[in-house]
mmCIF file of C-alpha atoms and ligand atoms in Angstrom:
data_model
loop_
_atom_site.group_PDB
_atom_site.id
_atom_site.type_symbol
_atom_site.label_atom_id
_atom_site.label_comp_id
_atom_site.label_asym_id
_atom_site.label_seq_id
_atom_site.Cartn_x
_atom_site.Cartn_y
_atom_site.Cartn_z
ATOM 1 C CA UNK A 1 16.139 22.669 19.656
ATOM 2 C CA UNK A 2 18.271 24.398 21.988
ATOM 3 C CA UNK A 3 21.887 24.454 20.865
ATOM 4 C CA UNK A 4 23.603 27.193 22.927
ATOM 5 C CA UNK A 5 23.770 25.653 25.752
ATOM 6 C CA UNK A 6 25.311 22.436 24.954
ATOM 7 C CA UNK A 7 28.409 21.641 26.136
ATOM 8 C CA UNK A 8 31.130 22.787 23.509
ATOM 9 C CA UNK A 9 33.921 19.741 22.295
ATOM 10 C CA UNK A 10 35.724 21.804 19.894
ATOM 11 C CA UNK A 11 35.888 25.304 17.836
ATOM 12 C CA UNK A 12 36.639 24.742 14.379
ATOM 13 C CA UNK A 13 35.949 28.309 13.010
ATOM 14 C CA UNK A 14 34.186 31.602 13.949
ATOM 15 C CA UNK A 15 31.138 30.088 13.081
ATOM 16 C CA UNK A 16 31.099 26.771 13.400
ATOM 17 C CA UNK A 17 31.810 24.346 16.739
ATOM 18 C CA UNK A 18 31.229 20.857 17.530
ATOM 19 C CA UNK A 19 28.764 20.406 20.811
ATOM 20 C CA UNK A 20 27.395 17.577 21.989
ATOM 21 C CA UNK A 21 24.268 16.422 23.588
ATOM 22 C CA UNK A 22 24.643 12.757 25.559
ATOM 23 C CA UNK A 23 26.482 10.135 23.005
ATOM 24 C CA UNK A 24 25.895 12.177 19.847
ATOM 25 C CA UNK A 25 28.354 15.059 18.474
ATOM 26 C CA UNK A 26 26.259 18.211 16.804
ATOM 27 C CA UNK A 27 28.076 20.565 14.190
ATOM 28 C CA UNK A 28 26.882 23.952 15.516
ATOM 29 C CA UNK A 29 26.695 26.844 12.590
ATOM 30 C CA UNK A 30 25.935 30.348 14.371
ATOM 31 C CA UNK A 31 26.001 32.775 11.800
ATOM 32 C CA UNK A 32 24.336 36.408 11.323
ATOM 33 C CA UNK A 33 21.641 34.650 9.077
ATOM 34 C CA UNK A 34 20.942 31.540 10.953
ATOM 35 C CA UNK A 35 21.522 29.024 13.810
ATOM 36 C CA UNK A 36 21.741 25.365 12.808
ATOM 37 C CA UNK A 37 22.379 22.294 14.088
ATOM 38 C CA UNK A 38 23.752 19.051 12.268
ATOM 39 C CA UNK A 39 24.017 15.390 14.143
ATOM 40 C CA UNK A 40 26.733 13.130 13.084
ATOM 41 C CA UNK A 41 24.754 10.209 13.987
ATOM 42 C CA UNK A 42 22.413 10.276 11.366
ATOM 43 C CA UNK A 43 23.787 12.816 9.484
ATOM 44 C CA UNK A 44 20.779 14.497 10.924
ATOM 45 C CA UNK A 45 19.849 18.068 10.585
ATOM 46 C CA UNK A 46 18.461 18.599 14.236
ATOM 47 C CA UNK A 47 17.646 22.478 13.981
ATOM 48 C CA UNK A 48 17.353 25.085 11.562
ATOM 49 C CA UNK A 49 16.349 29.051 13.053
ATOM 50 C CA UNK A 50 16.880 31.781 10.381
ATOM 51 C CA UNK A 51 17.965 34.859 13.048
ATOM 52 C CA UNK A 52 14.831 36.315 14.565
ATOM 53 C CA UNK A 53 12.434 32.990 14.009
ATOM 54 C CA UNK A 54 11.902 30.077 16.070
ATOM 55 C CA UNK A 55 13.303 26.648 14.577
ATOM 56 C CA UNK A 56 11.988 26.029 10.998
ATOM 57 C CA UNK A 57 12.736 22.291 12.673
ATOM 58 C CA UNK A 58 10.721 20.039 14.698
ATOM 59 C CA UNK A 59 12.799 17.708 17.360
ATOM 60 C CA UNK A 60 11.301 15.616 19.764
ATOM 61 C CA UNK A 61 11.654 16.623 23.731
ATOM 62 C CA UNK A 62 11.744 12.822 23.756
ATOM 63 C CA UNK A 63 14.158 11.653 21.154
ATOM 64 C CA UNK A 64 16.967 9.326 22.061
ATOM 65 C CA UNK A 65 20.746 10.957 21.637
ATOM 66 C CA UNK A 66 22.252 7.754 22.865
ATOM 67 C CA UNK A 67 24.034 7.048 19.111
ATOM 68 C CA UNK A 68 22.409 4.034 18.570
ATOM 69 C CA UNK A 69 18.877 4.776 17.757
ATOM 70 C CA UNK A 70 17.145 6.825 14.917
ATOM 71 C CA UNK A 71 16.620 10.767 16.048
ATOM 72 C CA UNK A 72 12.858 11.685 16.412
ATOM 73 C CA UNK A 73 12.187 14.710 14.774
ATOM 74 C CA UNK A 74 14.578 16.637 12.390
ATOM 75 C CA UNK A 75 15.932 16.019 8.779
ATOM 76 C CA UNK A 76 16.423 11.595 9.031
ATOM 77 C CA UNK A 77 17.891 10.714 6.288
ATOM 78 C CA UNK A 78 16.229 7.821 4.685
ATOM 79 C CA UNK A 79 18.857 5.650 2.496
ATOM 80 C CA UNK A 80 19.180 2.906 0.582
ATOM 81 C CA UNK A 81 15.270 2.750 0.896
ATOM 82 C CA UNK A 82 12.506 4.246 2.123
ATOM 83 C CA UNK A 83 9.634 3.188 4.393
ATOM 84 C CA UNK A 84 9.276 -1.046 5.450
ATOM 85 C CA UNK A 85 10.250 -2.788 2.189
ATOM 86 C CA UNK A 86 13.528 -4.051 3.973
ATOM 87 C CA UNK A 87 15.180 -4.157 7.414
ATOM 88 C CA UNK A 88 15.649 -1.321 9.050
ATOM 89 C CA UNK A 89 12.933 0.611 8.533
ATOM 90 C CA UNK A 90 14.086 4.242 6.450
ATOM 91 C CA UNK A 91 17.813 2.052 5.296
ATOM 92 C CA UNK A 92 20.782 2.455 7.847
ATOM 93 C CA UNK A 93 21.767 5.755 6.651
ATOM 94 C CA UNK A 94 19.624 7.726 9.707
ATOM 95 C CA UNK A 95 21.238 5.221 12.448
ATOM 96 C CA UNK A 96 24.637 5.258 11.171
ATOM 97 C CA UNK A 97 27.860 8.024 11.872
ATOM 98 C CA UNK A 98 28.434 10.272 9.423
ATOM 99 C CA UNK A 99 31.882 12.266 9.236
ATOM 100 C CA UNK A 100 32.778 15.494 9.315
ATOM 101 C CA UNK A 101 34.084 16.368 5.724
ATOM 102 C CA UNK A 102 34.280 20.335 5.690
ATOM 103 C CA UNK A 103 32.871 23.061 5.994
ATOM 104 C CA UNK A 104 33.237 26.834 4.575
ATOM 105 C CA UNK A 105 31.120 29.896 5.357
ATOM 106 C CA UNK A 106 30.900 33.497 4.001
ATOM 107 C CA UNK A 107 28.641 36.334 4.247
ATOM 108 C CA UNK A 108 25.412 34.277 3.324
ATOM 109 C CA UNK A 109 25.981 31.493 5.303
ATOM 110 C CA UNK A 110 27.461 28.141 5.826
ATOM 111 C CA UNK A 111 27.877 24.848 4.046
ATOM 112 C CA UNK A 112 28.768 21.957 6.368
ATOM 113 C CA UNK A 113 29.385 18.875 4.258
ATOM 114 C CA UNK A 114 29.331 15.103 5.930
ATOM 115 C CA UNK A 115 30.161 11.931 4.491
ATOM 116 C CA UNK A 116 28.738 8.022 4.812
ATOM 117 C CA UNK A 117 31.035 5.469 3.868
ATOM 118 C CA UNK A 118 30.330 1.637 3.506
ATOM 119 C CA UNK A 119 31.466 -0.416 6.609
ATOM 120 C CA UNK A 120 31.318 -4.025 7.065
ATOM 121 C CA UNK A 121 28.204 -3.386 9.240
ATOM 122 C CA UNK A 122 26.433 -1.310 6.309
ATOM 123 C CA UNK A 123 27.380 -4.240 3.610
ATOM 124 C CA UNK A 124 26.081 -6.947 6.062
ATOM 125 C CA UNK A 125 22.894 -5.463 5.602
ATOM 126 C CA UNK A 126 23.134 -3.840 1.693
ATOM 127 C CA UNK A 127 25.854 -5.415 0.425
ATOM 128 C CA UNK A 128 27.120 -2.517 -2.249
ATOM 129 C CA UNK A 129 29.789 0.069 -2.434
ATOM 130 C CA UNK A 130 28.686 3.896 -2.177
ATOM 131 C CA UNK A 131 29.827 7.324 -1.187
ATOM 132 C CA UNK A 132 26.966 9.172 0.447
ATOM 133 C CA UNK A 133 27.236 12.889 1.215
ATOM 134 C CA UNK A 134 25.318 15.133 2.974
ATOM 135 C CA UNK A 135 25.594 18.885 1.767
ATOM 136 C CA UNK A 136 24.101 20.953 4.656
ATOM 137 C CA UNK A 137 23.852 25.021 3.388
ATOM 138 C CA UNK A 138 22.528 27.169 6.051
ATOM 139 C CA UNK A 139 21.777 30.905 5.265
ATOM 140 C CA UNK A 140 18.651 32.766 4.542
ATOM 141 C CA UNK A 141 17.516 29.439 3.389
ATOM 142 C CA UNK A 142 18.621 25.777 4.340
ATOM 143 C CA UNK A 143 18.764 23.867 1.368
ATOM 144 C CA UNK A 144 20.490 19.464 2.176
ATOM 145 C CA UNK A 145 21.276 17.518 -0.532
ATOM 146 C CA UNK A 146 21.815 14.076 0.014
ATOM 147 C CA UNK A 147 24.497 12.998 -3.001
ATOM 148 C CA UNK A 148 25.101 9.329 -3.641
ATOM 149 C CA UNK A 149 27.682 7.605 -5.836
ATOM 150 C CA UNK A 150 27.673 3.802 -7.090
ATOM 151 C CA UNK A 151 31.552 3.350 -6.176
ATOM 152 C CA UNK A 152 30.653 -0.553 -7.235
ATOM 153 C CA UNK A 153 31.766 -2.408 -9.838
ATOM 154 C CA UNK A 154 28.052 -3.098 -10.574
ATOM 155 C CA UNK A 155 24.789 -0.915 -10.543
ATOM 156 C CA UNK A 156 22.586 -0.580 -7.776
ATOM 157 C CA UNK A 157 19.280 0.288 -6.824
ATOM 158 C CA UNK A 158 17.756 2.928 -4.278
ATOM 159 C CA UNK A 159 14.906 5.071 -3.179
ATOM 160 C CA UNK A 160 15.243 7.227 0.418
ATOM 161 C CA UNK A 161 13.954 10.479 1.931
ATOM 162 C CA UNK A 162 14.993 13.386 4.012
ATOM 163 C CA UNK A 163 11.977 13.016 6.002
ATOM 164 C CA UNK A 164 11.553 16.567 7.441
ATOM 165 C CA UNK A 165 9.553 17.678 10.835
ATOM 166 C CA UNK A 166 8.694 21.012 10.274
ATOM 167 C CA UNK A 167 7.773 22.888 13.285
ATOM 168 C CA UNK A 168 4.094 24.068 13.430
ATOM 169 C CA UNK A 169 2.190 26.068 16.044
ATOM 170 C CA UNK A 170 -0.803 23.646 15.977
ATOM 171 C CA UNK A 171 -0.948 20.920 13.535
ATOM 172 C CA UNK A 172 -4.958 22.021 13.507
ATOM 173 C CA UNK A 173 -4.205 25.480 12.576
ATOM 174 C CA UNK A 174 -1.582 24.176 9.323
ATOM 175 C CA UNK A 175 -2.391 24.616 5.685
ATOM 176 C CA UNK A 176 -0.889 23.042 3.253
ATOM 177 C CA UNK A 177 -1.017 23.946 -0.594
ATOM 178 C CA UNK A 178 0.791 22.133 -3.147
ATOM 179 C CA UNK A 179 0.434 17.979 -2.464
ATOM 180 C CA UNK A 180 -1.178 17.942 -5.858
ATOM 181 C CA UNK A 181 -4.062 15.561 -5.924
ATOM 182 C CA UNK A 182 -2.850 11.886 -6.947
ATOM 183 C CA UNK A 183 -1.528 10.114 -3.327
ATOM 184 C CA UNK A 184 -0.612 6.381 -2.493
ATOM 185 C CA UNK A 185 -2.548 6.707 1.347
ATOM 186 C CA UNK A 186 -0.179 3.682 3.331
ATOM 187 C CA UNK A 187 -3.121 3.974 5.988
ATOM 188 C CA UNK A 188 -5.292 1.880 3.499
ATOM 189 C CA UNK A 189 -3.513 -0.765 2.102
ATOM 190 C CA UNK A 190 -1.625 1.789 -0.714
ATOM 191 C CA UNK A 191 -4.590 2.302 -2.355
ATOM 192 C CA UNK A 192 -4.098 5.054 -5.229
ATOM 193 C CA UNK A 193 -6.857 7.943 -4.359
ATOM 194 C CA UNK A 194 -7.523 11.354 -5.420
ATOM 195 C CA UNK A 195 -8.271 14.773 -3.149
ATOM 196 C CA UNK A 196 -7.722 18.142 -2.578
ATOM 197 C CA UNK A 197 -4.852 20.077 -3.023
ATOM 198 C CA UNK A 198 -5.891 22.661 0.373
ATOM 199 C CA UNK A 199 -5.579 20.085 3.877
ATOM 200 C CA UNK A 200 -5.793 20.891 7.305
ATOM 201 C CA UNK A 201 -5.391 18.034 9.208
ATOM 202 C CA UNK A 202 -7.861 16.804 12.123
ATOM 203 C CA UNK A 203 -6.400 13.602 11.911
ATOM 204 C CA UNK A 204 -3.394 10.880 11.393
ATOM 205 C CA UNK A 205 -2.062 11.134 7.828
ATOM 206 C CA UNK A 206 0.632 9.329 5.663
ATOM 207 C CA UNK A 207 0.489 9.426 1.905
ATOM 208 C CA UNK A 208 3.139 9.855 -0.628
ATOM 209 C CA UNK A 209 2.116 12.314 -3.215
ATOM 210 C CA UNK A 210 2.894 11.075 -6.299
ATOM 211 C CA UNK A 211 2.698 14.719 -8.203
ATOM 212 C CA UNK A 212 3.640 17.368 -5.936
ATOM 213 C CA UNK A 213 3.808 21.216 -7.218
ATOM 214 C CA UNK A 214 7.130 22.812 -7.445
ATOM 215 C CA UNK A 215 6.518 24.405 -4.291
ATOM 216 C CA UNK A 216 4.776 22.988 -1.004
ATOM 217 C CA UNK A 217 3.273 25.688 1.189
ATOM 218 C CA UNK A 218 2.371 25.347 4.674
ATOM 219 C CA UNK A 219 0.389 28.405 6.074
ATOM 220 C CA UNK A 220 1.169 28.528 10.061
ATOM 221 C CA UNK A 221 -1.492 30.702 11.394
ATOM 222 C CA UNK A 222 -0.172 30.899 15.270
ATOM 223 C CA UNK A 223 3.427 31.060 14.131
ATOM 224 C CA UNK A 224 1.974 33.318 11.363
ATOM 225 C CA UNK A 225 4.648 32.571 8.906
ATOM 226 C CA UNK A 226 4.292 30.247 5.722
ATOM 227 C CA UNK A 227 6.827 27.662 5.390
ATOM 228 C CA UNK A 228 7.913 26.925 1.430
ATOM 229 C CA UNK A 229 9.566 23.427 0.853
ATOM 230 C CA UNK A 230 11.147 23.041 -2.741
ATOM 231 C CA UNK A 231 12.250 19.523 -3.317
ATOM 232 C CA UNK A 232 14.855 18.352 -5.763
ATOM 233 C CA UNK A 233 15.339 14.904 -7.088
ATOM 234 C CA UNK A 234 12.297 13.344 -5.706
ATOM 235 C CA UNK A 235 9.496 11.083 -7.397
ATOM 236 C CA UNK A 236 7.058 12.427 -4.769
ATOM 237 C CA UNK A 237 6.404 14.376 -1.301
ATOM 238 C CA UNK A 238 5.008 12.568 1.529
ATOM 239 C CA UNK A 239 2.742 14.263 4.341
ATOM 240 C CA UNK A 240 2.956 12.703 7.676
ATOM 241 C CA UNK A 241 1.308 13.015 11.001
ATOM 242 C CA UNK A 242 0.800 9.914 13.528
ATOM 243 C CA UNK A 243 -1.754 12.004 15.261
ATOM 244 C CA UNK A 244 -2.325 11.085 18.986
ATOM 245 C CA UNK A 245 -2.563 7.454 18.946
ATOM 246 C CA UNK A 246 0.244 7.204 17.020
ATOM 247 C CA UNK A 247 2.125 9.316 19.379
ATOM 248 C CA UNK A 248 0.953 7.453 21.950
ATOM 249 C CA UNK A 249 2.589 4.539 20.607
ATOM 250 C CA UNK A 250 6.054 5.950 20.252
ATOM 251 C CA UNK A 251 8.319 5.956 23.017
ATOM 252 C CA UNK A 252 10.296 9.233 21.763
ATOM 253 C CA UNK A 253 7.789 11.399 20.584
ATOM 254 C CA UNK A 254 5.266 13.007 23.769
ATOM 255 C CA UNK A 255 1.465 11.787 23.973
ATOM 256 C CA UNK A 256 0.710 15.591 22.771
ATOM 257 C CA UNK A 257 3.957 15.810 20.608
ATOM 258 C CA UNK A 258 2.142 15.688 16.746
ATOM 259 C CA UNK A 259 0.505 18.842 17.821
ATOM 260 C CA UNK A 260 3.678 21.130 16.839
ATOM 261 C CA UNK A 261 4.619 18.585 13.546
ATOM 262 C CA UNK A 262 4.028 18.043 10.315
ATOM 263 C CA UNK A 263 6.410 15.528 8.194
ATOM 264 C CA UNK A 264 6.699 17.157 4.190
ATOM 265 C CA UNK A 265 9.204 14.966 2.596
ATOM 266 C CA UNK A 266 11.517 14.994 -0.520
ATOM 267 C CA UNK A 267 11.416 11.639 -1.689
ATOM 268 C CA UNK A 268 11.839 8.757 -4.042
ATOM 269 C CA UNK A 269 9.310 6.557 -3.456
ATOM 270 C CA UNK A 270 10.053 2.737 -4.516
ATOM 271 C CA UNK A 271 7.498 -0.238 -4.165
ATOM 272 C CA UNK A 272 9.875 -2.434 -2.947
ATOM 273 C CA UNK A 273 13.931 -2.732 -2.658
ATOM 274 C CA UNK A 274 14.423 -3.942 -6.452
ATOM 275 C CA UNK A 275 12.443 -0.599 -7.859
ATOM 276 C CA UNK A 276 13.500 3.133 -7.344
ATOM 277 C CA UNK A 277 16.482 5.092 -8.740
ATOM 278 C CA UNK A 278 19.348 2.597 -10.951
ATOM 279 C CA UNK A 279 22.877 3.685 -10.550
ATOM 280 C CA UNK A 280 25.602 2.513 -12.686
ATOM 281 C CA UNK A 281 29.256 2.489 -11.655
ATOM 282 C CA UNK A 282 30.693 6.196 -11.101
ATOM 283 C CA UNK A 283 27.120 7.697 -11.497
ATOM 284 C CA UNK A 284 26.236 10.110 -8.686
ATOM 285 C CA UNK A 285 22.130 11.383 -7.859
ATOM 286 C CA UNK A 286 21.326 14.254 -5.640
ATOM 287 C CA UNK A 287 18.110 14.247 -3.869
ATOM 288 C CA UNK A 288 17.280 17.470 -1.858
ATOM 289 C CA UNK A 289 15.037 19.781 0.052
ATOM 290 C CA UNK A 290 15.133 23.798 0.448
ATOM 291 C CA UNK A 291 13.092 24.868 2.992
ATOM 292 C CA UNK A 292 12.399 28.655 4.610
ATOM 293 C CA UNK A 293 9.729 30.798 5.904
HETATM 294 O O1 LIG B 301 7.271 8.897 6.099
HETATM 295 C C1 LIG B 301 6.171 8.400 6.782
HETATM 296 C C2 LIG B 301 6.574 7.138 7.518
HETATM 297 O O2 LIG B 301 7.086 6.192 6.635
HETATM 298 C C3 LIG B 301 5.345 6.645 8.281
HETATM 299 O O3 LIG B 301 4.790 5.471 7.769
HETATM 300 C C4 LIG B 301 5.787 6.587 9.710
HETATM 301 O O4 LIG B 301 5.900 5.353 10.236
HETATM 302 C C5 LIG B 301 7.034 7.455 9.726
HETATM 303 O O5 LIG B 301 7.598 7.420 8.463
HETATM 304 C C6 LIG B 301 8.061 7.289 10.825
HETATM 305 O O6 LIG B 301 8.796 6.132 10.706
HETATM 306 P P1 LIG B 301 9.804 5.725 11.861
HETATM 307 O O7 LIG B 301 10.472 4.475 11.376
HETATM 308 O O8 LIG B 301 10.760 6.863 12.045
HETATM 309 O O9 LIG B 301 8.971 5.511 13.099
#
């Protein structure tokens, strides 16, 4: 995504300035090892380009920056849940303004930290206490970490993603390494199968690997570069691509759009709302993805 020319709100250091595309506010990092863009709506990471690459990041031409809805393409943040098992779809965490809690950079990079509070409108629809952060460290890497705390009285339950779109030349020219072979496929019924470690993809795709390798590769033979995600925290990965039907059906994402994408997610994978990761009072979990080519 193109962050240069945005129109600049404020300068808050050398490297970093606030910009803003329509209703939503973008923390801009420019530093000597990469460009990087952060949404506070969403607490969405909307671009990530190590100096001399093009975006590690897929966004949608068509996403909506009107504050309101979720951003097509990027980092979403999934949280309290992941997936359908409650309303909204992904938790409120993606859809919902994030603050601005600091930032510090050196010679290796940046670290841009935001922060999700609990409002009246987030209990009306999860009715718990919680301190969400989002830990944003740009450099020759970009590592987020998505850190919640139970500040309840009582524990509480969650599962979530950060749902990545990596940028790919052509989706039919991808190879990823590194699913492992166990996978929950949502596209029939969550059956539990078993398959091959090596996919390219001629076709729509959404599983949640239940026993991913420490390392997920995807070889990029037009970009020729191989992307290596290392996810922290997780119970699983899921791969994702709505292919062109699904595209089709999307009103942010172009007909042709899941050409360039491929979803590889860090995430903690819950059958329903009760299940997933327990929290008691003052605990904290962190939850995070380190991506780079
Ligand atoms: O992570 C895969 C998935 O859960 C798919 O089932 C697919 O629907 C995708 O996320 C996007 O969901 P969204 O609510 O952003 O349209």
């Amino acid at each position: 995504m193109d962050l240069v020319s945005l129109p600049t709100l404020a300068v808050l250091s050398d490297n970093v300035t606030i910009v803003e595309k329509d209703q939503v506010k973008i923390v801009r990092v420019i530093h000597e090892k990469a460009t990087a863009g952060i949404a506070l709506h969403g607490g969405h990471v909307v671009s990530y380009q190590p100096t001399g690459q093009q975006d590690l990041i897929w966004m949608s031409e068509k996403a909506i920056f009107d504050g309101k809805a979720a951003l097509r393409g990027g980092i979403p943040v999934c949280w309290p849940w992941f997936g359908r098992i409650a309303v909204p779809a992904h938790g409120f965490a993606r859809s919902s303004e994030w603050e601005l809690v600091e930032h510090r950079e050196n010679d290796q990079g940046v670290i841009v930290e935001l922060a999700l509070f609990p409002s009246e409108e987030t209990h009306q629809i999860w009715p718990h206490m919680f301190d969400a952060r989002l830990i944003v460290e740009v450099g020759d890497k970009l590592k987020v970490t998505l850190k919640v705390t139970n500040i309840d009285d009582e524990a509480w339950t969650f599962s979530g993603a950060l749902h990545t779109y990596l940028n790919v030349g052509d989706i039919t020219q991808a190879q990823t390494t590194g699913m492992g072979s166990e996978y929950i496929d949502s596209l029939l019924e969550d059956q539990v199968c078993q398959g091959g470690d090596t996919l390219v993809l001629t076709d729509t795709i959404d599983r949640v690997y239940t026993q991913p390798a420490a390392q997920i590769k995807v070889e990029d033979k037009v970009l020729d570069r191989t992307l290596t995600i290392e996810n922290h925290g997780h119970n699983s990965a899921v791969l994702w691509n709505p292919w062109s039907q699904g595209a089709q059906g999307m009103t942010d994402m172009a007909d042709n759009g899941y050409q360039t994408m491929l979803c590889v997610e860090s995430t903690v994978h819950a059958p329903s709302i009760q299940h997933g990761v327990t929290l008691q009072p003052d605990q904290s979990y962190e939850l995070a993805t380190v991506i780079s080519a």
